[in-house]
Amino acid sequence: MKKVLCAVFAFGLFGCAELQQIANQYPGIGTMGNAEIASGLKEALNNGITKEVTKLTALDGFYKNQAVKILLPPELQKVDKGLRDIGLGSLADEGIKLLNRAAEDAVKEATPIFVDAVRNMTFTDAKNILLGSNNSATMYLQSSTSQALYGKFNPVIQNSLSKVGADKAWKNIITKYNAIPLTADVNPDLNDYVTQKALEGVFKMIAVEEQDIRTNLNARTSDLLKKVFAMQDRK
């Protein structure tokens, strides 16, 4: 009977010995069901996604956020310096702003992909995230969404670079730079670079939110979050 009850409680995910080991190590887990733990993690992730991704999609969400602002790739930094040296700093600034505008536009595609990843989270995923390192949730989302996000971001950024005028602006910028005497011509493809930087920015901001909910009791804005993350506090 003990084995049967144990199997039912674990919903087929854990053996009795493993479940008892977890219960001994994290006493609070024995008072919560699998669904409750998973629901708490999903609520936390959805809150973080809603809060942080929304920030990035706003005007200047990238451009005025120094943590994620997209700067020029290394091969174009000499372009920036060259332009500023001849009094065209405002042209370089506008070019950088347009790269960030493209990222802000693309990140609007992220939320549905994140929502699907959270919806498909298993209890095992939730347990590992809750009792894992302080960036376990971010790493889970990164591993389960990066490929899909890149596929969504890349064409949007390509279109956005055109829509916000970044392609023409950079063509103008690079033409002016290449006209500077004694400089080596450059002609970089910015699409992949901006896509990668947009992805980095999204996960960086989600990591900030995860750190907050793990360490700041005031960030646990519901009874469920307080209950679930209290288990983490005791690990």
PDB file of C-alpha atoms in Angstrom:
ATOM      1  CA  MET A   1       0.000   0.000   0.000  1.00  0.00           C
ATOM      2  CA  LYS A   2       2.838   2.373   0.850  1.00  0.00           C
ATOM      3  CA  LYS A   3       4.337   1.785  -2.575  1.00  0.00           C
ATOM      4  CA  VAL A   4       1.021   2.330  -4.290  1.00  0.00           C
ATOM      5  CA  LEU A   5       0.384   5.589  -2.444  1.00  0.00           C
ATOM      6  CA  CYS A   6       3.887   6.747  -3.178  1.00  0.00           C
ATOM      7  CA  ALA A   7       3.513   5.997  -6.866  1.00  0.00           C
ATOM      8  CA  VAL A   8       0.212   7.841  -7.018  1.00  0.00           C
ATOM      9  CA  PHE A   9       1.668  10.871  -5.234  1.00  0.00           C
ATOM     10  CA  ALA A  10       4.615  11.015  -7.590  1.00  0.00           C
ATOM     11  CA  PHE A  11       2.396  10.734 -10.658  1.00  0.00           C
ATOM     12  CA  GLY A  12       4.853   8.306 -12.134  1.00  0.00           C
ATOM     13  CA  LEU A  13       7.671  10.857 -12.145  1.00  0.00           C
ATOM     14  CA  PHE A  14       9.623   9.732  -9.072  1.00  0.00           C
ATOM     15  CA  GLY A  15      10.277   6.515  -7.226  1.00  0.00           C
ATOM     16  CA  CYS A  16       9.595   6.381  -3.472  1.00  0.00           C
ATOM     17  CA  ALA A  17      13.246   6.570  -2.549  1.00  0.00           C
ATOM     18  CA  GLU A  18      13.845   9.577  -4.796  1.00  0.00           C
ATOM     19  CA  LEU A  19      10.715  11.334  -3.586  1.00  0.00           C
ATOM     20  CA  GLN A  20      11.675  10.741   0.045  1.00  0.00           C
ATOM     21  CA  GLN A  21      15.171  12.048  -0.628  1.00  0.00           C
ATOM     22  CA  ILE A  22      13.740  15.239  -2.137  1.00  0.00           C
ATOM     23  CA  ALA A  23      11.281  15.623   0.722  1.00  0.00           C
ATOM     24  CA  ASN A  24      14.087  15.252   3.275  1.00  0.00           C
ATOM     25  CA  GLN A  25      16.281  17.770   1.488  1.00  0.00           C
ATOM     26  CA  TYR A  26      13.478  20.278   0.817  1.00  0.00           C
ATOM     27  CA  PRO A  27      10.824  19.817   3.515  1.00  0.00           C
ATOM     28  CA  GLY A  28       8.321  22.219   1.935  1.00  0.00           C
ATOM     29  CA  ILE A  29       7.962  20.101  -1.178  1.00  0.00           C
ATOM     30  CA  GLY A  30       6.000  17.477   0.678  1.00  0.00           C
ATOM     31  CA  THR A  31       3.165  19.900   1.350  1.00  0.00           C
ATOM     32  CA  MET A  32       2.668  20.879  -2.277  1.00  0.00           C
ATOM     33  CA  GLY A  33       1.403  18.933  -5.245  1.00  0.00           C
ATOM     34  CA  ASN A  34       3.193  18.721  -8.566  1.00  0.00           C
ATOM     35  CA  ALA A  35       0.628  20.936 -10.264  1.00  0.00           C
ATOM     36  CA  GLU A  36       1.030  23.651  -7.636  1.00  0.00           C
ATOM     37  CA  ILE A  37       4.804  23.750  -7.987  1.00  0.00           C
ATOM     38  CA  ALA A  38       4.574  23.865 -11.784  1.00  0.00           C
ATOM     39  CA  SER A  39       1.872  26.563 -11.622  1.00  0.00           C
ATOM     40  CA  GLY A  40       4.032  28.729  -9.377  1.00  0.00           C
ATOM     41  CA  LEU A  41       6.996  28.510 -11.734  1.00  0.00           C
ATOM     42  CA  LYS A  42       4.817  29.197 -14.745  1.00  0.00           C
ATOM     43  CA  GLU A  43       3.334  32.246 -13.041  1.00  0.00           C
ATOM     44  CA  ALA A  44       6.809  33.551 -12.234  1.00  0.00           C
ATOM     45  CA  LEU A  45       8.040  33.024 -15.776  1.00  0.00           C
ATOM     46  CA  ASN A  46       4.967  34.567 -17.351  1.00  0.00           C
ATOM     47  CA  ASN A  47       5.287  37.600 -15.069  1.00  0.00           C
ATOM     48  CA  GLY A  48       8.935  38.017 -16.001  1.00  0.00           C
ATOM     49  CA  ILE A  49       8.275  37.619 -19.702  1.00  0.00           C
ATOM     50  CA  THR A  50       5.390  40.087 -19.652  1.00  0.00           C
ATOM     51  CA  LYS A  51       7.332  42.660 -17.666  1.00  0.00           C
ATOM     52  CA  GLU A  52      10.742  42.475 -19.316  1.00  0.00           C
ATOM     53  CA  VAL A  53       9.853  41.694 -22.930  1.00  0.00           C
ATOM     54  CA  THR A  54       7.313  44.522 -22.909  1.00  0.00           C
ATOM     55  CA  LYS A  55      10.026  46.927 -21.769  1.00  0.00           C
ATOM     56  CA  LEU A  56      12.243  45.955 -24.681  1.00  0.00           C
ATOM     57  CA  THR A  57       9.516  46.434 -27.282  1.00  0.00           C
ATOM     58  CA  ALA A  58       8.866  50.023 -26.197  1.00  0.00           C
ATOM     59  CA  LEU A  59      10.459  52.966 -27.954  1.00  0.00           C
ATOM     60  CA  ASP A  60      14.074  53.154 -26.728  1.00  0.00           C
ATOM     61  CA  GLY A  61      13.627  49.798 -24.972  1.00  0.00           C
ATOM     62  CA  PHE A  62      17.030  48.822 -26.288  1.00  0.00           C
ATOM     63  CA  TYR A  63      18.490  52.186 -27.215  1.00  0.00           C
ATOM     64  CA  LYS A  64      18.229  53.799 -23.762  1.00  0.00           C
ATOM     65  CA  ASN A  65      18.868  50.652 -21.731  1.00  0.00           C
ATOM     66  CA  GLN A  66      22.626  50.484 -21.242  1.00  0.00           C
ATOM     67  CA  ALA A  67      22.406  46.816 -20.219  1.00  0.00           C
ATOM     68  CA  VAL A  68      21.200  45.748 -23.680  1.00  0.00           C
ATOM     69  CA  LYS A  69      21.897  48.685 -25.998  1.00  0.00           C
ATOM     70  CA  ILE A  70      23.243  47.397 -29.305  1.00  0.00           C
ATOM     71  CA  LEU A  71      26.545  48.993 -30.212  1.00  0.00           C
ATOM     72  CA  LEU A  72      28.481  48.598 -33.419  1.00  0.00           C
ATOM     73  CA  PRO A  73      30.145  45.285 -34.190  1.00  0.00           C
ATOM     74  CA  PRO A  74      33.954  45.330 -33.862  1.00  0.00           C
ATOM     75  CA  GLU A  75      34.543  45.652 -37.593  1.00  0.00           C
ATOM     76  CA  LEU A  76      32.429  48.825 -37.658  1.00  0.00           C
ATOM     77  CA  GLN A  77      33.859  50.506 -34.585  1.00  0.00           C
ATOM     78  CA  LYS A  78      36.528  52.036 -36.789  1.00  0.00           C
ATOM     79  CA  VAL A  79      33.691  53.453 -38.904  1.00  0.00           C
ATOM     80  CA  ASP A  80      32.248  55.135 -35.825  1.00  0.00           C
ATOM     81  CA  LYS A  81      35.610  56.591 -34.854  1.00  0.00           C
ATOM     82  CA  GLY A  82      36.347  57.694 -38.399  1.00  0.00           C
ATOM     83  CA  LEU A  83      33.046  59.516 -38.699  1.00  0.00           C
ATOM     84  CA  ARG A  84      33.462  61.259 -35.376  1.00  0.00           C
ATOM     85  CA  ASP A  85      36.996  62.290 -36.286  1.00  0.00           C
ATOM     86  CA  ILE A  86      35.647  64.243 -39.249  1.00  0.00           C
ATOM     87  CA  GLY A  87      32.684  65.771 -37.411  1.00  0.00           C
ATOM     88  CA  LEU A  88      30.001  63.254 -38.385  1.00  0.00           C
ATOM     89  CA  GLY A  89      29.248  61.994 -34.881  1.00  0.00           C
ATOM     90  CA  SER A  90      25.523  62.680 -35.274  1.00  0.00           C
ATOM     91  CA  LEU A  91      25.420  60.422 -38.329  1.00  0.00           C
ATOM     92  CA  ALA A  92      27.053  57.595 -36.358  1.00  0.00           C
ATOM     93  CA  ASP A  93      24.642  58.116 -33.454  1.00  0.00           C
ATOM     94  CA  GLU A  94      21.644  57.878 -35.773  1.00  0.00           C
ATOM     95  CA  GLY A  95      22.991  54.680 -37.290  1.00  0.00           C
ATOM     96  CA  ILE A  96      23.299  53.075 -33.846  1.00  0.00           C
ATOM     97  CA  LYS A  97      19.796  54.224 -32.895  1.00  0.00           C
ATOM     98  CA  LEU A  98      18.337  52.566 -35.987  1.00  0.00           C
ATOM     99  CA  LEU A  99      19.986  49.242 -35.150  1.00  0.00           C
ATOM    100  CA  ASN A 100      18.290  49.359 -31.768  1.00  0.00           C
ATOM    101  CA  ARG A 101      14.956  50.302 -33.341  1.00  0.00           C
ATOM    102  CA  ALA A 102      15.118  47.145 -35.422  1.00  0.00           C
ATOM    103  CA  ALA A 103      15.686  45.039 -32.291  1.00  0.00           C
ATOM    104  CA  GLU A 104      12.789  46.726 -30.489  1.00  0.00           C
ATOM    105  CA  ASP A 105      10.558  45.893 -33.430  1.00  0.00           C
ATOM    106  CA  ALA A 106      11.656  42.247 -33.617  1.00  0.00           C
ATOM    107  CA  VAL A 107      11.223  41.459 -29.926  1.00  0.00           C
ATOM    108  CA  LYS A 108       7.473  41.897 -30.323  1.00  0.00           C
ATOM    109  CA  GLU A 109       7.581  38.430 -31.885  1.00  0.00           C
ATOM    110  CA  ALA A 110       9.030  36.848 -28.737  1.00  0.00           C
ATOM    111  CA  THR A 111       6.098  36.617 -26.335  1.00  0.00           C
ATOM    112  CA  PRO A 112       4.088  33.846 -28.090  1.00  0.00           C
ATOM    113  CA  ILE A 113       7.212  31.672 -28.314  1.00  0.00           C
ATOM    114  CA  PHE A 114       7.949  32.135 -24.627  1.00  0.00           C
ATOM    115  CA  VAL A 115       4.324  31.442 -23.714  1.00  0.00           C
ATOM    116  CA  ASP A 116       4.467  28.127 -25.587  1.00  0.00           C
ATOM    117  CA  ALA A 117       7.700  27.164 -23.808  1.00  0.00           C
ATOM    118  CA  VAL A 118       6.159  27.904 -20.410  1.00  0.00           C
ATOM    119  CA  ARG A 119       2.944  26.064 -21.282  1.00  0.00           C
ATOM    120  CA  ASN A 120       4.936  22.952 -22.226  1.00  0.00           C
ATOM    121  CA  MET A 121       6.980  22.944 -19.021  1.00  0.00           C
ATOM    122  CA  THR A 122       6.769  19.650 -17.114  1.00  0.00           C
ATOM    123  CA  PHE A 123       6.860  19.183 -13.359  1.00  0.00           C
ATOM    124  CA  THR A 124      10.414  17.871 -13.703  1.00  0.00           C
ATOM    125  CA  ASP A 125      11.383  21.091 -15.529  1.00  0.00           C
ATOM    126  CA  ALA A 126       9.728  23.171 -12.819  1.00  0.00           C
ATOM    127  CA  LYS A 127      11.408  21.270  -9.974  1.00  0.00           C
ATOM    128  CA  ASN A 128      14.817  21.576 -11.601  1.00  0.00           C
ATOM    129  CA  ILE A 129      14.326  25.294 -12.177  1.00  0.00           C
ATOM    130  CA  LEU A 130      13.006  26.016  -8.685  1.00  0.00           C
ATOM    131  CA  LEU A 131      15.741  24.123  -6.876  1.00  0.00           C
ATOM    132  CA  GLY A 132      18.496  24.918  -9.365  1.00  0.00           C
ATOM    133  CA  SER A 133      20.826  27.874  -9.762  1.00  0.00           C
ATOM    134  CA  ASN A 134      19.712  31.496  -9.771  1.00  0.00           C
ATOM    135  CA  ASN A 135      19.537  31.539 -13.571  1.00  0.00           C
ATOM    136  CA  SER A 136      17.899  28.155 -14.115  1.00  0.00           C
ATOM    137  CA  ALA A 137      14.662  29.631 -15.462  1.00  0.00           C
ATOM    138  CA  THR A 138      16.542  31.838 -17.912  1.00  0.00           C
ATOM    139  CA  MET A 139      18.634  28.890 -19.066  1.00  0.00           C
ATOM    140  CA  TYR A 140      15.488  26.791 -19.534  1.00  0.00           C
ATOM    141  CA  LEU A 141      13.923  29.447 -21.741  1.00  0.00           C
ATOM    142  CA  GLN A 142      17.161  29.975 -23.619  1.00  0.00           C
ATOM    143  CA  SER A 143      17.568  26.281 -24.411  1.00  0.00           C
ATOM    144  CA  SER A 144      13.916  25.786 -25.367  1.00  0.00           C
ATOM    145  CA  THR A 145      13.285  28.964 -27.375  1.00  0.00           C
ATOM    146  CA  SER A 146      16.538  30.263 -28.924  1.00  0.00           C
ATOM    147  CA  GLN A 147      16.157  28.454 -32.227  1.00  0.00           C
ATOM    148  CA  ALA A 148      12.528  29.497 -32.668  1.00  0.00           C
ATOM    149  CA  LEU A 149      13.289  33.055 -31.592  1.00  0.00           C
ATOM    150  CA  TYR A 150      16.131  33.379 -34.073  1.00  0.00           C
ATOM    151  CA  GLY A 151      13.843  32.130 -36.830  1.00  0.00           C
ATOM    152  CA  LYS A 152      11.272  34.774 -35.894  1.00  0.00           C
ATOM    153  CA  PHE A 153      13.687  37.623 -35.155  1.00  0.00           C
ATOM    154  CA  ASN A 154      15.907  37.342 -38.215  1.00  0.00           C
ATOM    155  CA  PRO A 155      13.387  38.166 -40.962  1.00  0.00           C
ATOM    156  CA  VAL A 156      11.703  40.777 -38.781  1.00  0.00           C
ATOM    157  CA  ILE A 157      15.016  42.499 -38.142  1.00  0.00           C
ATOM    158  CA  GLN A 158      15.858  42.356 -41.819  1.00  0.00           C
ATOM    159  CA  ASN A 159      12.526  43.988 -42.577  1.00  0.00           C
ATOM    160  CA  SER A 160      12.895  46.407 -39.675  1.00  0.00           C
ATOM    161  CA  LEU A 161      16.317  47.563 -40.780  1.00  0.00           C
ATOM    162  CA  SER A 162      14.660  48.492 -44.036  1.00  0.00           C
ATOM    163  CA  LYS A 163      11.487  49.896 -42.450  1.00  0.00           C
ATOM    164  CA  VAL A 164      13.288  52.224 -40.048  1.00  0.00           C
ATOM    165  CA  GLY A 165      15.749  53.220 -42.730  1.00  0.00           C
ATOM    166  CA  ALA A 166      18.763  51.565 -41.164  1.00  0.00           C
ATOM    167  CA  ASP A 167      19.819  49.868 -44.382  1.00  0.00           C
ATOM    168  CA  LYS A 168      19.901  53.171 -46.269  1.00  0.00           C
ATOM    169  CA  ALA A 169      21.423  54.999 -43.306  1.00  0.00           C
ATOM    170  CA  TRP A 170      24.219  52.481 -42.994  1.00  0.00           C
ATOM    171  CA  LYS A 171      24.793  52.457 -46.729  1.00  0.00           C
ATOM    172  CA  ASN A 172      25.201  56.235 -46.495  1.00  0.00           C
ATOM    173  CA  ILE A 173      27.398  55.945 -43.417  1.00  0.00           C
ATOM    174  CA  ILE A 174      29.653  53.305 -44.931  1.00  0.00           C
ATOM    175  CA  THR A 175      29.865  55.194 -48.222  1.00  0.00           C
ATOM    176  CA  LYS A 176      31.027  58.291 -46.365  1.00  0.00           C
ATOM    177  CA  TYR A 177      33.484  56.259 -44.321  1.00  0.00           C
ATOM    178  CA  ASN A 178      34.889  54.495 -47.358  1.00  0.00           C
ATOM    179  CA  ALA A 179      35.464  57.919 -48.919  1.00  0.00           C
ATOM    180  CA  ILE A 180      37.804  58.914 -46.088  1.00  0.00           C
ATOM    181  CA  PRO A 181      41.377  58.794 -47.413  1.00  0.00           C
ATOM    182  CA  LEU A 182      43.638  55.975 -46.240  1.00  0.00           C
ATOM    183  CA  THR A 183      40.826  53.824 -44.785  1.00  0.00           C
ATOM    184  CA  ALA A 184      40.102  50.216 -45.666  1.00  0.00           C
ATOM    185  CA  ASP A 185      36.644  49.769 -47.168  1.00  0.00           C
ATOM    186  CA  VAL A 186      34.033  47.893 -45.090  1.00  0.00           C
ATOM    187  CA  ASN A 187      30.699  46.395 -46.120  1.00  0.00           C
ATOM    188  CA  PRO A 188      29.292  44.332 -43.208  1.00  0.00           C
ATOM    189  CA  ASP A 189      25.999  42.457 -43.129  1.00  0.00           C
ATOM    190  CA  LEU A 190      24.297  43.712 -39.957  1.00  0.00           C
ATOM    191  CA  ASN A 191      21.255  41.434 -39.999  1.00  0.00           C
ATOM    192  CA  ASP A 192      22.691  38.430 -38.151  1.00  0.00           C
ATOM    193  CA  TYR A 193      24.606  40.673 -35.757  1.00  0.00           C
ATOM    194  CA  VAL A 194      21.510  42.617 -34.684  1.00  0.00           C
ATOM    195  CA  THR A 195      19.498  39.390 -34.405  1.00  0.00           C
ATOM    196  CA  GLN A 196      22.058  37.846 -32.053  1.00  0.00           C
ATOM    197  CA  LYS A 197      22.259  41.013 -29.972  1.00  0.00           C
ATOM    198  CA  ALA A 198      18.471  41.187 -29.715  1.00  0.00           C
ATOM    199  CA  LEU A 199      18.409  37.616 -28.395  1.00  0.00           C
ATOM    200  CA  GLU A 200      21.150  38.412 -25.888  1.00  0.00           C
ATOM    201  CA  GLY A 201      19.192  41.425 -24.696  1.00  0.00           C
ATOM    202  CA  VAL A 202      15.970  39.467 -24.182  1.00  0.00           C
ATOM    203  CA  PHE A 203      17.628  36.782 -22.064  1.00  0.00           C
ATOM    204  CA  LYS A 204      19.676  39.318 -20.132  1.00  0.00           C
ATOM    205  CA  MET A 205      16.513  41.132 -19.031  1.00  0.00           C
ATOM    206  CA  ILE A 206      14.692  37.897 -18.173  1.00  0.00           C
ATOM    207  CA  ALA A 207      17.697  36.962 -16.029  1.00  0.00           C
ATOM    208  CA  VAL A 208      17.337  40.272 -14.175  1.00  0.00           C
ATOM    209  CA  GLU A 209      13.691  39.476 -13.401  1.00  0.00           C
ATOM    210  CA  GLU A 210      14.528  35.924 -12.332  1.00  0.00           C
ATOM    211  CA  GLN A 211      17.195  37.186  -9.939  1.00  0.00           C
ATOM    212  CA  ASP A 212      14.694  39.642  -8.493  1.00  0.00           C
ATOM    213  CA  ILE A 213      11.984  37.075  -7.763  1.00  0.00           C
ATOM    214  CA  ARG A 214      14.532  34.674  -6.265  1.00  0.00           C
ATOM    215  CA  THR A 215      16.063  37.233  -3.906  1.00  0.00           C
ATOM    216  CA  ASN A 216      13.426  39.923  -3.351  1.00  0.00           C
ATOM    217  CA  LEU A 217      10.423  38.840  -1.280  1.00  0.00           C
ATOM    218  CA  ASN A 218       8.447  41.878  -2.478  1.00  0.00           C
ATOM    219  CA  ALA A 219       8.700  40.596  -6.063  1.00  0.00           C
ATOM    220  CA  ARG A 220       6.571  37.579  -5.104  1.00  0.00           C
ATOM    221  CA  THR A 221       3.276  39.233  -5.781  1.00  0.00           C
ATOM    222  CA  SER A 222       0.874  36.340  -5.164  1.00  0.00           C
ATOM    223  CA  ASP A 223       0.335  33.770  -2.418  1.00  0.00           C
ATOM    224  CA  LEU A 224       1.325  31.017  -4.826  1.00  0.00           C
ATOM    225  CA  LEU A 225       4.638  32.665  -5.679  1.00  0.00           C
ATOM    226  CA  LYS A 226       5.376  33.205  -1.991  1.00  0.00           C
ATOM    227  CA  LYS A 227       4.592  29.593  -1.180  1.00  0.00           C
ATOM    228  CA  VAL A 228       6.524  28.041  -4.051  1.00  0.00           C
ATOM    229  CA  PHE A 229       9.622  30.196  -3.778  1.00  0.00           C
ATOM    230  CA  ALA A 230       9.753  29.718  -0.018  1.00  0.00           C
ATOM    231  CA  MET A 231      10.895  26.182  -0.914  1.00  0.00           C
ATOM    232  CA  GLN A 232      13.784  27.661  -2.866  1.00  0.00           C
ATOM    233  CA  ASP A 233      14.734  29.837   0.095  1.00  0.00           C
ATOM    234  CA  ARG A 234      15.221  26.715   2.215  1.00  0.00           C
ATOM    235  CA  LYS A 235      17.387  24.806  -0.256  1.00  0.00           C
TER     236      LYS A 235
END
